[in-house]
mmCIF file of C-alpha atoms in Angstrom:
data_model
loop_
_atom_site.group_PDB
_atom_site.id
_atom_site.type_symbol
_atom_site.label_atom_id
_atom_site.label_comp_id
_atom_site.label_asym_id
_atom_site.label_seq_id
_atom_site.Cartn_x
_atom_site.Cartn_y
_atom_site.Cartn_z
ATOM 1 C CA UNK A 1 0.000 0.000 0.000
ATOM 2 C CA UNK A 2 1.378 3.424 -0.973
ATOM 3 C CA UNK A 3 2.319 5.838 1.805
ATOM 4 C CA UNK A 4 -0.054 8.628 0.672
ATOM 5 C CA UNK A 5 -3.173 6.544 0.009
ATOM 6 C CA UNK A 6 -6.168 7.926 1.840
ATOM 7 C CA UNK A 7 -9.213 5.809 2.694
ATOM 8 C CA UNK A 8 -12.012 7.940 4.131
ATOM 9 C CA UNK A 9 -13.772 6.196 7.019
ATOM 10 C CA UNK A 10 -16.246 8.862 8.209
ATOM 11 C CA UNK A 11 -17.394 12.279 7.010
ATOM 12 C CA UNK A 12 -19.044 15.009 9.078
ATOM 13 C CA UNK A 13 -21.551 16.364 6.534
ATOM 14 C CA UNK A 14 -23.381 18.366 9.184
ATOM 15 C CA UNK A 15 -20.231 20.431 9.886
ATOM 16 C CA UNK A 16 -20.115 22.005 6.413
ATOM 17 C CA UNK A 17 -23.812 22.863 6.737
ATOM 18 C CA UNK A 18 -23.556 24.429 10.197
ATOM 19 C CA UNK A 19 -20.155 26.169 9.992
ATOM 20 C CA UNK A 20 -17.953 28.339 7.788
ATOM 21 C CA UNK A 21 -14.639 26.476 7.489
ATOM 22 C CA UNK A 22 -11.694 28.871 7.973
ATOM 23 C CA UNK A 23 -8.689 26.543 8.097
ATOM 24 C CA UNK A 24 -8.028 22.782 8.296
ATOM 25 C CA UNK A 25 -5.357 20.723 10.050
ATOM 26 C CA UNK A 26 -4.409 17.062 9.858
ATOM 27 C CA UNK A 27 -4.050 15.447 13.279
ATOM 28 C CA UNK A 28 -3.185 11.994 14.508
ATOM 29 C CA UNK A 29 -5.331 10.467 17.230
ATOM 30 C CA UNK A 30 -4.369 8.380 20.276
ATOM 31 C CA UNK A 31 -6.426 5.166 20.163
ATOM 32 C CA UNK A 32 -6.424 1.691 21.675
ATOM 33 C CA UNK A 33 -6.051 -1.412 19.493
ATOM 34 C CA UNK A 34 -9.722 -2.402 19.565
ATOM 35 C CA UNK A 35 -10.742 1.147 18.606
ATOM 36 C CA UNK A 36 -8.488 0.993 15.531
ATOM 37 C CA UNK A 37 -10.052 -2.330 14.499
ATOM 38 C CA UNK A 38 -13.537 -0.882 14.919
ATOM 39 C CA UNK A 39 -12.564 2.211 12.862
ATOM 40 C CA UNK A 40 -11.207 -0.014 10.088
ATOM 41 C CA UNK A 41 -14.661 -1.627 9.956
ATOM 42 C CA UNK A 42 -16.162 1.873 9.580
ATOM 43 C CA UNK A 43 -18.027 1.890 12.900
ATOM 44 C CA UNK A 44 -17.450 5.515 13.854
ATOM 45 C CA UNK A 45 -19.688 8.598 14.042
ATOM 46 C CA UNK A 46 -18.445 12.212 13.935
ATOM 47 C CA UNK A 47 -21.871 13.870 13.868
ATOM 48 C CA UNK A 48 -21.869 15.771 17.190
ATOM 49 C CA UNK A 49 -18.136 15.715 17.862
ATOM 50 C CA UNK A 50 -15.955 18.723 18.623
ATOM 51 C CA UNK A 51 -12.440 19.405 19.880
ATOM 52 C CA UNK A 52 -11.190 21.464 22.793
ATOM 53 C CA UNK A 53 -7.810 22.619 24.065
ATOM 54 C CA UNK A 54 -6.857 21.955 27.678
ATOM 55 C CA UNK A 55 -3.405 22.684 29.148
ATOM 56 C CA UNK A 56 -1.710 22.861 25.739
ATOM 57 C CA UNK A 57 -3.208 19.610 24.446
ATOM 58 C CA UNK A 58 -6.086 19.057 22.009
ATOM 59 C CA UNK A 59 -8.850 16.564 22.838
ATOM 60 C CA UNK A 60 -11.789 15.329 20.787
ATOM 61 C CA UNK A 61 -15.175 14.910 22.507
ATOM 62 C CA UNK A 62 -18.390 13.057 21.535
ATOM 63 C CA UNK A 63 -16.743 10.981 18.771
ATOM 64 C CA UNK A 64 -18.544 7.634 18.924
ATOM 65 C CA UNK A 65 -16.451 4.557 18.104
ATOM 66 C CA UNK A 66 -18.561 1.401 18.459
ATOM 67 C CA UNK A 67 -17.024 -1.373 20.584
ATOM 68 C CA UNK A 68 -15.183 -4.073 18.598
ATOM 69 C CA UNK A 69 -17.212 -7.319 18.639
ATOM 70 C CA UNK A 70 -14.235 -9.551 19.457
ATOM 71 C CA UNK A 71 -12.664 -7.028 21.836
ATOM 72 C CA UNK A 72 -14.308 -8.282 25.089
ATOM 73 C CA UNK A 73 -12.417 -6.792 28.102
ATOM 74 C CA UNK A 74 -10.145 -4.629 25.928
ATOM 75 C CA UNK A 75 -12.994 -2.463 24.631
ATOM 76 C CA UNK A 76 -13.046 1.158 25.816
ATOM 77 C CA UNK A 77 -15.976 3.519 26.412
ATOM 78 C CA UNK A 78 -17.392 4.438 22.944
ATOM 79 C CA UNK A 79 -17.661 8.161 23.808
ATOM 80 C CA UNK A 80 -14.420 8.588 25.763
ATOM 81 C CA UNK A 81 -12.325 11.727 25.288
ATOM 82 C CA UNK A 82 -9.400 11.062 22.945
ATOM 83 C CA UNK A 83 -6.185 13.040 22.544
ATOM 84 C CA UNK A 84 -5.289 14.538 19.160
ATOM 85 C CA UNK A 85 -1.647 14.639 18.112
ATOM 86 C CA UNK A 86 -0.533 17.968 16.657
ATOM 87 C CA UNK A 87 2.685 19.990 16.535
ATOM 88 C CA UNK A 88 3.125 22.601 19.264
ATOM 89 C CA UNK A 89 3.091 25.455 16.703
ATOM 90 C CA UNK A 90 -0.247 24.216 15.315
ATOM 91 C CA UNK A 91 -1.697 24.009 18.827
ATOM 92 C CA UNK A 92 -0.620 27.610 19.491
ATOM 93 C CA UNK A 93 -2.416 28.735 16.321
ATOM 94 C CA UNK A 94 -5.532 26.836 17.373
ATOM 95 C CA UNK A 95 -5.431 28.450 20.831
ATOM 96 C CA UNK A 96 -5.336 31.869 19.128
ATOM 97 C CA UNK A 97 -8.352 30.982 16.980
ATOM 98 C CA UNK A 98 -10.445 29.528 19.806
ATOM 99 C CA UNK A 99 -9.909 32.586 21.994
ATOM 100 C CA UNK A 100 -11.640 34.667 19.320
ATOM 101 C CA UNK A 101 -15.394 34.866 19.702
ATOM 102 C CA UNK A 102 -17.434 32.389 17.665
ATOM 103 C CA UNK A 103 -14.695 29.969 16.571
ATOM 104 C CA UNK A 104 -14.835 26.222 17.267
ATOM 105 C CA UNK A 105 -12.708 23.185 16.444
ATOM 106 C CA UNK A 106 -14.768 20.668 14.465
ATOM 107 C CA UNK A 107 -13.583 17.341 12.985
ATOM 108 C CA UNK A 108 -14.550 17.139 9.300
ATOM 109 C CA UNK A 109 -13.495 13.594 8.460
ATOM 110 C CA UNK A 110 -11.691 10.544 9.781
ATOM 111 C CA UNK A 111 -9.442 8.588 7.418
ATOM 112 C CA UNK A 112 -6.621 6.080 7.134
ATOM 113 C CA UNK A 113 -3.376 7.415 5.686
ATOM 114 C CA UNK A 114 -0.534 4.951 5.284
ATOM 115 C CA UNK A 115 -2.057 2.659 7.907
ATOM 116 C CA UNK A 116 -2.495 5.449 10.487
ATOM 117 C CA UNK A 117 -5.801 6.918 11.625
ATOM 118 C CA UNK A 118 -5.965 10.670 10.991
ATOM 119 C CA UNK A 119 -8.558 13.372 11.706
ATOM 120 C CA UNK A 120 -9.103 16.461 9.566
ATOM 121 C CA UNK A 121 -9.725 19.198 12.120
ATOM 122 C CA UNK A 122 -11.287 22.493 11.024
ATOM 123 C CA UNK A 123 -11.312 25.915 12.605
ATOM 124 C CA UNK A 124 -14.933 26.869 12.020
ATOM 125 C CA UNK A 125 -17.254 29.787 12.666
ATOM 126 C CA UNK A 126 -20.933 29.063 13.275
ATOM 127 C CA UNK A 127 -23.468 29.974 10.603
ATOM 128 C CA UNK A 128 -26.627 31.876 11.344
ATOM 129 C CA UNK A 129 -29.985 30.612 10.084
ATOM 130 C CA UNK A 130 -30.043 33.098 7.190
ATOM 131 C CA UNK A 131 -26.577 31.908 6.069
ATOM 132 C CA UNK A 132 -27.851 28.328 5.916
ATOM 133 C CA UNK A 133 -30.885 29.437 3.897
ATOM 134 C CA UNK A 134 -28.613 31.367 1.526
ATOM 135 C CA UNK A 135 -26.457 28.270 0.971
ATOM 136 C CA UNK A 136 -29.527 26.137 0.246
ATOM 137 C CA UNK A 137 -30.819 28.727 -2.238
ATOM 138 C CA UNK A 138 -27.419 28.840 -3.996
ATOM 139 C CA UNK A 139 -27.290 25.048 -4.227
ATOM 140 C CA UNK A 140 -30.840 24.883 -5.631
ATOM 141 C CA UNK A 141 -30.020 27.581 -8.202
ATOM 142 C CA UNK A 142 -26.859 25.694 -9.222
ATOM 143 C CA UNK A 143 -28.832 22.457 -9.681
ATOM 144 C CA UNK A 144 -31.472 24.260 -11.745
ATOM 145 C CA UNK A 145 -28.773 25.768 -13.991
ATOM 146 C CA UNK A 146 -27.119 22.370 -14.499
ATOM 147 C CA UNK A 147 -30.476 20.772 -15.320
ATOM 148 C CA UNK A 148 -31.301 23.529 -17.837
ATOM 149 C CA UNK A 149 -27.833 23.174 -19.394
ATOM 150 C CA UNK A 150 -28.317 19.403 -19.791
ATOM 151 C CA UNK A 151 -31.750 19.957 -21.377
ATOM 152 C CA UNK A 152 -30.284 22.493 -23.819
ATOM 153 C CA UNK A 153 -27.381 20.239 -24.815
ATOM 154 C CA UNK A 154 -29.610 17.238 -25.325
ATOM 155 C CA UNK A 155 -30.889 18.467 -28.729
#
């Protein structure tokens, strides 16, 4: 397997709908063996997860990794807090962002890269209801244009 092959395990579709994405970072994640096996089977949910910074370290909360069936006593709590592995300079940048009003750290996707589990972490600003409506209107307009273009090119 090539070193740069990426296999996406989980996507957080809700994040792009609810937030403006400012910047993204790739982070490793500290996991136990049974959690890695469960992730490889695709049994992970990022829907309500978020990250926080405590004492110079980044942690991910509410990321649900289902227990591995054959893991018995080695299984961990599915919703436990897990540490993200980032460089100190990246953590300092993230601290600067999170101290600004309205910014949050949201995981966008979980993937395997060269056999390692990675998280794409985004610095995001929450959208208001009218921003969400605007995005939906833009998407609908884009779809209508594409449909009209296909109809026109058909003949």
